Coordinates of C-alpha atoms in Angstrom, one line a residue:
M611 CA 168.9 -29.3 89.2
P612 CA 170.3 -26.7 86.2
V613 CA 173.6 -27.4 84.3
P614 CA 175.1 -25.5 81.7
L615 CA 174.8 -27.6 78.0
D616 CA 178.9 -27.8 78.7
A617 CA 178.9 -28.9 81.9
L618 CA 181.3 -31.4 82.8
I619 CA 180.9 -35.9 83.2
H620 CA 180.0 -35.3 87.2
E621 CA 178.6 -32.4 86.8
R622 CA 175.8 -34.6 84.8
F623 CA 175.9 -37.4 87.1
E624 CA 175.4 -35.4 89.8
A625 CA 172.1 -33.9 88.4
R626 CA 170.8 -37.0 87.9
V627 CA 171.5 -37.6 91.4
A628 CA 169.8 -35.0 92.9
E629 CA 166.5 -36.6 90.8
A630 CA 166.3 -39.6 92.4
P631 CA 168.5 -40.9 94.6
E632 CA 166.7 -43.2 96.0
A633 CA 167.1 -44.7 91.2
I634 CA 169.1 -48.4 90.8
A635 CA 172.6 -47.3 89.9
I636 CA 174.7 -50.1 89.2
A637 CA 173.1 -54.1 89.2
C638 CA 176.7 -55.7 90.0
E639 CA 175.8 -59.8 91.0
G640 CA 173.0 -58.7 93.4
I641 CA 174.3 -55.9 94.9
A642 CA 172.3 -52.8 94.2
V643 CA 173.7 -48.9 94.9
T644 CA 171.5 -46.8 94.5
Y645 CA 172.4 -43.2 92.7
G646 CA 173.0 -41.4 95.9
E647 CA 175.3 -44.2 97.4
L648 CA 177.5 -43.9 94.9
D649 CA 177.7 -40.4 94.9
A650 CA 178.6 -40.4 98.1
R651 CA 181.4 -42.8 97.3
A652 CA 182.7 -41.5 95.7
N653 CA 182.8 -38.5 97.3
R654 CA 184.4 -40.2 100.2
L655 CA 186.8 -40.7 97.7
A656 CA 187.8 -37.9 95.8
H657 CA 188.4 -35.8 99.1
A658 CA 190.9 -38.9 99.4
L659 CA 192.3 -38.7 96.2
R660 CA 192.8 -34.8 96.6
E661 CA 194.6 -35.6 100.3
H662 CA 197.3 -37.3 98.0
G663 CA 198.0 -34.1 95.9
V664 CA 195.2 -35.2 93.2
T665 CA 193.5 -32.1 91.0
A666 CA 193.5 -31.4 87.5
E667 CA 195.3 -32.5 84.9
T668 CA 196.6 -35.3 87.7
L669 CA 197.1 -38.3 86.3
V670 CA 194.9 -41.1 88.1
G671 CA 195.8 -45.7 87.0
V672 CA 192.5 -47.1 87.8
L673 CA 193.1 -50.6 87.9
L674 CA 190.6 -53.0 89.5
E675 CA 188.5 -55.8 88.0
P676 CA 184.3 -55.1 86.4
S677 CA 182.8 -54.3 89.8
V678 CA 180.9 -51.4 92.0
E679 CA 184.6 -50.2 92.4
V680 CA 185.4 -49.6 89.2
V681 CA 181.9 -47.3 89.0
V682 CA 183.2 -45.2 92.0
A683 CA 187.3 -45.1 91.4
V684 CA 186.6 -43.5 87.6
L685 CA 183.5 -41.3 89.2
G686 CA 185.9 -40.2 92.4
I687 CA 188.8 -39.0 90.5
L688 CA 186.7 -37.5 88.2
K689 CA 184.9 -35.6 91.4
A690 CA 189.4 -34.8 92.5
G691 CA 189.9 -32.6 89.2
G692 CA 191.7 -36.2 87.6
A693 CA 191.2 -37.9 85.1
Y694 CA 191.1 -42.1 84.7
V695 CA 193.9 -44.1 83.0
P696 CA 192.5 -47.7 83.0
V697 CA 194.9 -50.4 82.7
D698 CA 193.2 -53.8 82.2
A699 CA 194.8 -56.7 84.1
T700 CA 194.1 -59.1 82.0
H701 CA 196.6 -58.4 79.4
P702 CA 199.9 -59.0 79.1
A703 CA 202.1 -58.1 81.5
A704 CA 203.7 -55.3 79.5
R705 CA 200.7 -53.9 78.2
V706 CA 200.6 -53.0 82.0
R707 CA 204.0 -51.3 82.2
A708 CA 203.9 -49.8 79.3
V709 CA 201.3 -47.5 79.6
F710 CA 202.2 -47.5 83.5
E711 CA 205.3 -46.7 82.1
D712 CA 204.3 -43.8 79.9
S713 CA 201.2 -42.3 82.1
A714 CA 203.5 -41.5 84.6
V715 CA 200.8 -42.2 87.6
D716 CA 202.0 -41.3 90.8
V717 CA 198.5 -42.9 92.3
V718 CA 196.9 -45.5 92.1
V719 CA 193.1 -47.1 92.3
S720 CA 193.3 -50.7 93.2
T721 CA 193.1 -53.3 95.7
A722 CA 194.9 -56.0 96.7
S723 CA 195.1 -58.8 95.0
L724 CA 195.7 -56.6 92.2
A725 CA 198.4 -54.9 93.8
G726 CA 201.0 -56.3 92.3
L727 CA 201.0 -55.7 88.8
V728 CA 201.7 -51.4 90.0
P729 CA 205.5 -50.5 89.8
A730 CA 207.0 -49.6 92.6
G731 CA 207.7 -46.1 91.6
V732 CA 204.5 -45.2 92.4
H733 CA 204.1 -43.3 94.7
T734 CA 200.3 -44.2 96.8
L735 CA 197.9 -47.2 96.2
I736 CA 195.3 -46.8 97.1
R737 CA 193.1 -50.4 97.8
M738 CA 189.4 -50.6 97.3
D739 CA 189.1 -53.1 99.0
E740 CA 191.3 -53.0 102.5
D741 CA 191.6 -49.1 102.2
A742 CA 187.2 -49.2 102.6
A743 CA 186.9 -48.5 106.2
Q744 CA 189.4 -45.4 106.2
L745 CA 187.5 -44.1 102.4
A746 CA 184.9 -45.0 105.1
K747 CA 185.3 -41.9 107.6
R748 CA 186.0 -38.9 104.4
P749 CA 183.3 -36.2 103.9
S750 CA 180.5 -38.4 101.9
S751 CA 180.0 -33.9 100.1
P752 CA 182.1 -32.1 96.9
V753 CA 185.3 -31.4 97.8
G754 CA 184.0 -28.6 94.8
A755 CA 187.5 -29.3 92.6
Q756 CA 187.3 -26.0 90.6
I757 CA 188.3 -27.5 87.1
A758 CA 186.9 -27.4 83.7
P759 CA 185.1 -28.9 80.9
S760 CA 188.8 -28.0 78.3
N761 CA 190.5 -30.6 82.0
A762 CA 191.0 -34.3 80.7
A763 CA 189.0 -36.6 81.7
Y764 CA 190.8 -39.2 81.0
V765 CA 193.4 -41.4 78.3
I766 CA 192.6 -44.5 77.7
Y767 CA 195.8 -46.3 75.0
T768 CA 195.1 -46.8 72.1
S769 CA 195.0 -51.0 71.5
G770 CA 198.0 -50.9 69.4
S771 CA 197.1 -53.4 66.5
T772 CA 198.4 -50.8 63.8
G773 CA 202.2 -50.4 66.0
T774 CA 202.7 -48.6 70.0
P775 CA 199.8 -48.3 72.3
K776 CA 199.1 -44.6 72.6
G777 CA 198.1 -43.1 75.0
V778 CA 194.9 -40.4 74.3
V779 CA 193.5 -37.7 76.2
V780 CA 189.8 -36.8 76.2
T781 CA 188.3 -34.1 77.6
H782 CA 185.4 -33.1 79.6
H783 CA 183.6 -31.7 76.6
N784 CA 184.5 -34.8 74.0
V785 CA 182.6 -37.5 76.1
V786 CA 178.8 -34.4 77.0
R787 CA 178.4 -33.6 73.7
L788 CA 178.5 -37.1 72.9
F789 CA 175.4 -38.0 74.7
D790 CA 173.8 -34.5 73.5
A791 CA 175.4 -35.2 69.7
T792 CA 173.3 -38.6 69.8
R793 CA 170.5 -37.2 71.1
P794 CA 168.5 -36.6 67.7
H795 CA 169.0 -40.7 67.6
F796 CA 167.8 -42.3 71.0
S797 CA 165.3 -41.9 73.3
F798 CA 167.7 -43.2 76.4
D799 CA 166.5 -42.1 79.7
G800 CA 166.5 -43.5 83.8
G801 CA 164.8 -45.9 82.3
D802 CA 167.6 -47.7 80.6
V803 CA 169.4 -50.1 82.0
W804 CA 172.6 -50.8 80.6
T805 CA 175.7 -53.2 80.5
L806 CA 178.7 -52.3 81.0
F807 CA 180.5 -55.7 78.9
H808 CA 183.4 -54.2 78.4
S809 CA 186.6 -53.4 80.0
I810 CA 187.6 -49.9 80.8
A811 CA 190.5 -49.9 79.0
F812 CA 188.1 -50.5 75.5
D813 CA 186.3 -46.7 75.1
F814 CA 183.7 -48.7 74.4
S815 CA 183.3 -48.4 78.3
V816 CA 182.9 -43.9 78.3
W817 CA 179.4 -45.2 75.7
E818 CA 178.2 -47.5 78.7
L819 CA 179.5 -46.3 81.7
W820 CA 178.3 -42.6 80.6
G821 CA 175.4 -43.1 78.8
A822 CA 173.5 -45.0 81.6
L823 CA 174.4 -42.8 83.9
L824 CA 174.8 -39.4 82.2
H825 CA 170.7 -40.0 81.9
G826 CA 169.7 -42.0 85.2
G827 CA 169.7 -45.2 84.2
T828 CA 171.1 -48.6 85.6
L829 CA 174.7 -49.6 84.8
V830 CA 174.7 -54.0 84.9
I831 CA 178.6 -54.2 85.7
V832 CA 179.0 -57.7 83.8
A833 CA 181.7 -60.4 85.4
R834 CA 184.6 -61.3 82.8
D835 CA 183.9 -64.5 83.0
V836 CA 179.9 -64.0 82.3
A837 CA 180.9 -61.7 79.4
R838 CA 183.5 -63.8 78.0
S839 CA 180.0 -67.1 78.4
P840 CA 177.4 -66.7 75.9
D841 CA 174.5 -68.2 77.4
R842 CA 174.8 -67.3 81.0
F843 CA 175.4 -63.2 79.4
H844 CA 172.1 -63.7 77.6
A845 CA 170.2 -64.9 81.0
V846 CA 171.8 -61.7 82.4
L847 CA 170.1 -59.6 79.9
V848 CA 166.7 -61.5 80.2
S849 CA 166.9 -61.1 84.0
E850 CA 168.0 -57.6 84.9
R851 CA 165.9 -56.4 82.0
V852 CA 168.9 -55.2 79.7
T853 CA 167.2 -52.4 77.1
V854 CA 170.8 -50.8 75.8
L855 CA 173.3 -53.2 74.6
S856 CA 177.3 -52.3 73.0
Q857 CA 178.7 -55.6 71.3
T858 CA 181.0 -56.2 68.9
P859 CA 179.6 -57.7 65.5
A860 CA 182.1 -60.4 66.8
A861 CA 180.1 -61.3 70.7
F862 CA 177.3 -60.2 69.0
R863 CA 177.8 -63.3 66.6
E864 CA 178.2 -65.4 69.5
L865 CA 174.6 -64.2 71.4
M866 CA 172.3 -64.4 68.1
Q867 CA 173.7 -68.6 67.4
H868 CA 173.6 -69.0 71.4
D869 CA 169.3 -66.9 71.8
A870 CA 168.4 -69.1 67.7
T871 CA 168.0 -72.1 70.4
L872 CA 165.8 -70.6 72.8
A873 CA 162.2 -70.2 71.9
A874 CA 160.9 -67.8 70.5
E875 CA 159.6 -65.7 73.1
A876 CA 163.4 -65.4 74.7
G877 CA 162.2 -62.6 77.5
L878 CA 165.1 -60.0 76.4
S879 CA 163.7 -56.2 76.5
L880 CA 166.3 -54.6 74.7
R881 CA 165.4 -51.6 72.7
Y882 CA 168.8 -51.3 71.2
V883 CA 171.4 -53.2 70.0
V884 CA 175.0 -51.1 68.9
F885 CA 178.0 -51.7 67.3
G886 CA 181.3 -50.6 66.6
G887 CA 184.9 -51.5 67.2
E888 CA 185.9 -53.8 64.8
A889 CA 183.6 -53.4 60.8
L890 CA 180.6 -55.1 60.7
D891 CA 179.1 -57.3 58.0
V892 CA 175.5 -56.8 57.9
G893 CA 174.8 -60.4 55.5
S894 CA 175.6 -61.4 59.2
L895 CA 172.6 -59.5 61.1
R896 CA 170.0 -62.5 59.1
A897 CA 169.0 -65.0 62.0
W898 CA 168.6 -62.3 64.0
I899 CA 166.6 -60.3 62.0
D900 CA 164.3 -63.2 60.5
R901 CA 163.7 -64.4 64.5
H902 CA 163.3 -60.9 66.4
G903 CA 162.6 -57.9 63.2
D904 CA 164.6 -55.1 63.3
E905 CA 162.1 -52.5 65.9
S906 CA 162.0 -54.1 69.1
P907 CA 165.1 -54.0 69.2
Q908 CA 167.0 -51.7 66.7
L909 CA 170.3 -52.3 65.4
V910 CA 172.7 -49.4 65.2
N911 CA 176.4 -48.7 63.2
M912 CA 178.7 -47.0 65.1
Y913 CA 182.2 -46.5 63.4
G914 CA 184.5 -44.5 66.4
I915 CA 187.5 -43.9 67.6
T916 CA 189.6 -43.8 70.5
E917 CA 190.9 -40.1 69.0
T918 CA 187.5 -38.5 68.4
T919 CA 185.6 -40.2 71.6
V920 CA 183.7 -43.1 70.2
H921 CA 181.3 -42.6 67.7
V922 CA 181.4 -41.1 65.0
T923 CA 178.8 -42.3 62.5
Y924 CA 175.0 -43.1 62.5
R925 CA 173.2 -46.5 60.7
R926 CA 169.9 -47.4 61.1
I927 CA 169.9 -51.3 60.3
R928 CA 167.5 -53.1 58.8
R929 CA 165.4 -55.6 57.2
S930 CA 166.5 -54.0 53.4
D931 CA 170.2 -53.7 54.6
L932 CA 170.4 -57.6 54.0
D933 CA 170.3 -57.7 50.5
S934 CA 171.9 -54.4 49.3
G935 CA 174.9 -55.9 48.2
A936 CA 176.9 -53.6 50.8
R937 CA 178.6 -55.6 53.2
C938 CA 179.6 -52.7 56.0
M939 CA 177.6 -48.9 56.2
I940 CA 178.6 -46.4 58.3
G941 CA 176.3 -44.2 57.6
G942 CA 177.3 -40.5 58.0
P943 CA 179.0 -38.5 61.1
I944 CA 177.0 -37.7 64.4
A945 CA 175.5 -33.2 64.8
D946 CA 178.8 -31.9 66.4
L947 CA 180.5 -34.4 63.8
R948 CA 182.4 -33.0 60.1
L949 CA 183.7 -36.5 58.3
Y950 CA 185.6 -36.3 54.9
V951 CA 186.7 -39.5 52.5
L952 CA 190.2 -37.2 50.7
D953 CA 193.0 -38.5 47.8
E954 CA 196.7 -38.7 48.9
Q955 CA 196.8 -34.9 48.5
R956 CA 193.9 -34.6 51.0
T957 CA 191.2 -33.4 48.3
P958 CA 187.3 -34.7 48.7
V959 CA 187.1 -38.0 46.5
P960 CA 183.8 -37.9 44.4
P961 CA 180.9 -41.0 45.6
G962 CA 181.9 -44.3 45.0
T963 CA 185.9 -44.0 45.0
V964 CA 187.4 -45.4 48.4
G965 CA 189.9 -42.8 50.3
E966 CA 190.8 -41.8 53.2
I967 CA 188.4 -40.9 56.8
Y968 CA 190.1 -37.8 58.8
V969 CA 187.8 -37.0 61.8
G970 CA 186.9 -33.1 62.8
G971 CA 185.0 -31.6 65.1
A972 CA 184.2 -31.4 68.4
G973 CA 184.9 -35.3 69.5
V974 CA 188.1 -34.1 68.2
A975 CA 190.3 -35.0 70.8
R976 CA 192.5 -33.4 72.7
C977 CA 196.6 -35.5 71.9
Y978 CA 198.5 -38.1 72.0
L979 CA 199.6 -38.3 75.8
N980 CA 203.8 -37.7 76.0
R981 CA 203.9 -37.9 71.8
P982 CA 204.1 -34.2 70.1
E983 CA 205.0 -35.7 66.6
L984 CA 202.0 -37.9 66.6
T985 CA 200.0 -36.0 67.6
A986 CA 201.0 -33.1 64.4
G987 CA 200.7 -35.9 62.2
R988 CA 197.5 -37.4 62.5
F989 CA 195.3 -34.2 64.2
L990 CA 195.5 -31.5 62.1
P991 CA 194.4 -28.3 60.7
D992 CA 190.9 -28.5 58.9
P993 CA 191.1 -27.0 56.4
F994 CA 187.7 -27.6 55.1
S995 CA 186.1 -25.2 58.2
N996 CA 185.3 -22.2 59.5
T997 CA 185.8 -22.6 62.7
P998 CA 189.0 -20.6 64.2
N999 CA 192.0 -23.5 64.9
A1000 CA 190.0 -26.6 64.3
R1001 CA 191.0 -29.5 63.2
M1002 CA 190.7 -32.4 62.3
Y1003 CA 191.6 -36.3 62.7
R1004 CA 193.8 -38.9 60.1
S1005 CA 192.2 -42.0 60.9
G1006 CA 194.1 -44.5 58.1
D1007 CA 190.9 -46.1 57.4
M1008 CA 189.4 -46.4 53.8
A1009 CA 185.9 -46.0 53.3
C1010 CA 183.2 -44.7 49.6
W1011 CA 180.1 -43.0 50.1
L1012 CA 177.6 -44.8 48.0
S1013 CA 175.1 -42.2 47.9
A1014 CA 175.1 -38.7 50.2
G1015 CA 175.5 -39.8 54.0
D1016 CA 175.6 -43.5 53.7
L1017 CA 179.6 -44.1 54.5
E1018 CA 180.9 -47.5 53.1
Y1019 CA 183.8 -48.8 55.2
R1020 CA 186.7 -50.1 53.5
G1021 CA 189.1 -51.3 56.5
R1022 CA 192.9 -50.1 57.1
I1023 CA 195.2 -48.7 54.8
D1024 CA 198.0 -51.5 53.8
E1025 CA 201.0 -49.2 54.9
Q1026 CA 200.8 -47.5 58.1
V1027 CA 200.2 -43.1 59.3
K1028 CA 203.6 -43.4 61.6

């Protein structure tokens, strides 16, 4: 099934369905769902969403526990033409309320048990459990929504660690090109098994979810209680033969500590461990590398920003880095991004000098939802690009070039960028 290079997310997924409909797309606590079954369920939901007015640029809330249903929901929303707005039920009530109010979603996909968190003003609430019988009556064929790669795919809210949480509008093109741009660094394929370890309200989930489904791999849904238990999670990695693992350094430290208590033959099948979400102290990996080496699995640090579609840089971590004296090496930009380290006058700084990270290229998201002034202050014209109307994102993160193509992260700037 030929797929355009600049395809929609669900078109890439549908190509994998056509290639191997009986392959396992999702594994979740003993339940296995094939690509064909997942596609049919998502199509049925898409038909229901279309009946409720979902079309291009329609924002649809997703309030679900980690489950097969959460994958059906986001796929169904994309197939209907809409964009998903993930809401984490474990977040404080004030944040949940703020996301619903700011995004003004009129349609929400949830369950009966979580429906009480949905504001009364929401017009349509689809309960994936109670409405299952009605959804099953919808057609399993695609709805054929007419949307473009430039249309919104999701709106994920930032953590709020540097101020009020902001909804970042990310397009289909932003996501699809992420996997094209990182292909030179990885050899993902249909034999890979990924974990959906993170909440879909955290953008690391975009890498996990679509990394599996756009390559024909298997996505293992990790329950919240398992994700909080290093020993139980390690057991899942072994039993499911997981090959691609995405972790924050904090979560991986706990996993390393448990792994160190096991026999040398721990039964892991990992090919890649990808770090992101927070600064990685390379020295903290010494015990892991002493035990497992640096080839199998490969350890990769990827600096990223929600506003630039998950990952910006690639840096392979090797044993030699342990004694280099550098702490958080983030490497250089992935293929279709430009990375600048600039001073207060937005002039490039020389190697060894700390400056602020700016990111340009195809990963730069559309905007902040409903925040035109903030968008104008952070999504800026890119004076270093020859591409008409090119933009760059001002990150608020500090770094310095230690050598050509190797950047060291130095933390956030002292004063918040407003």
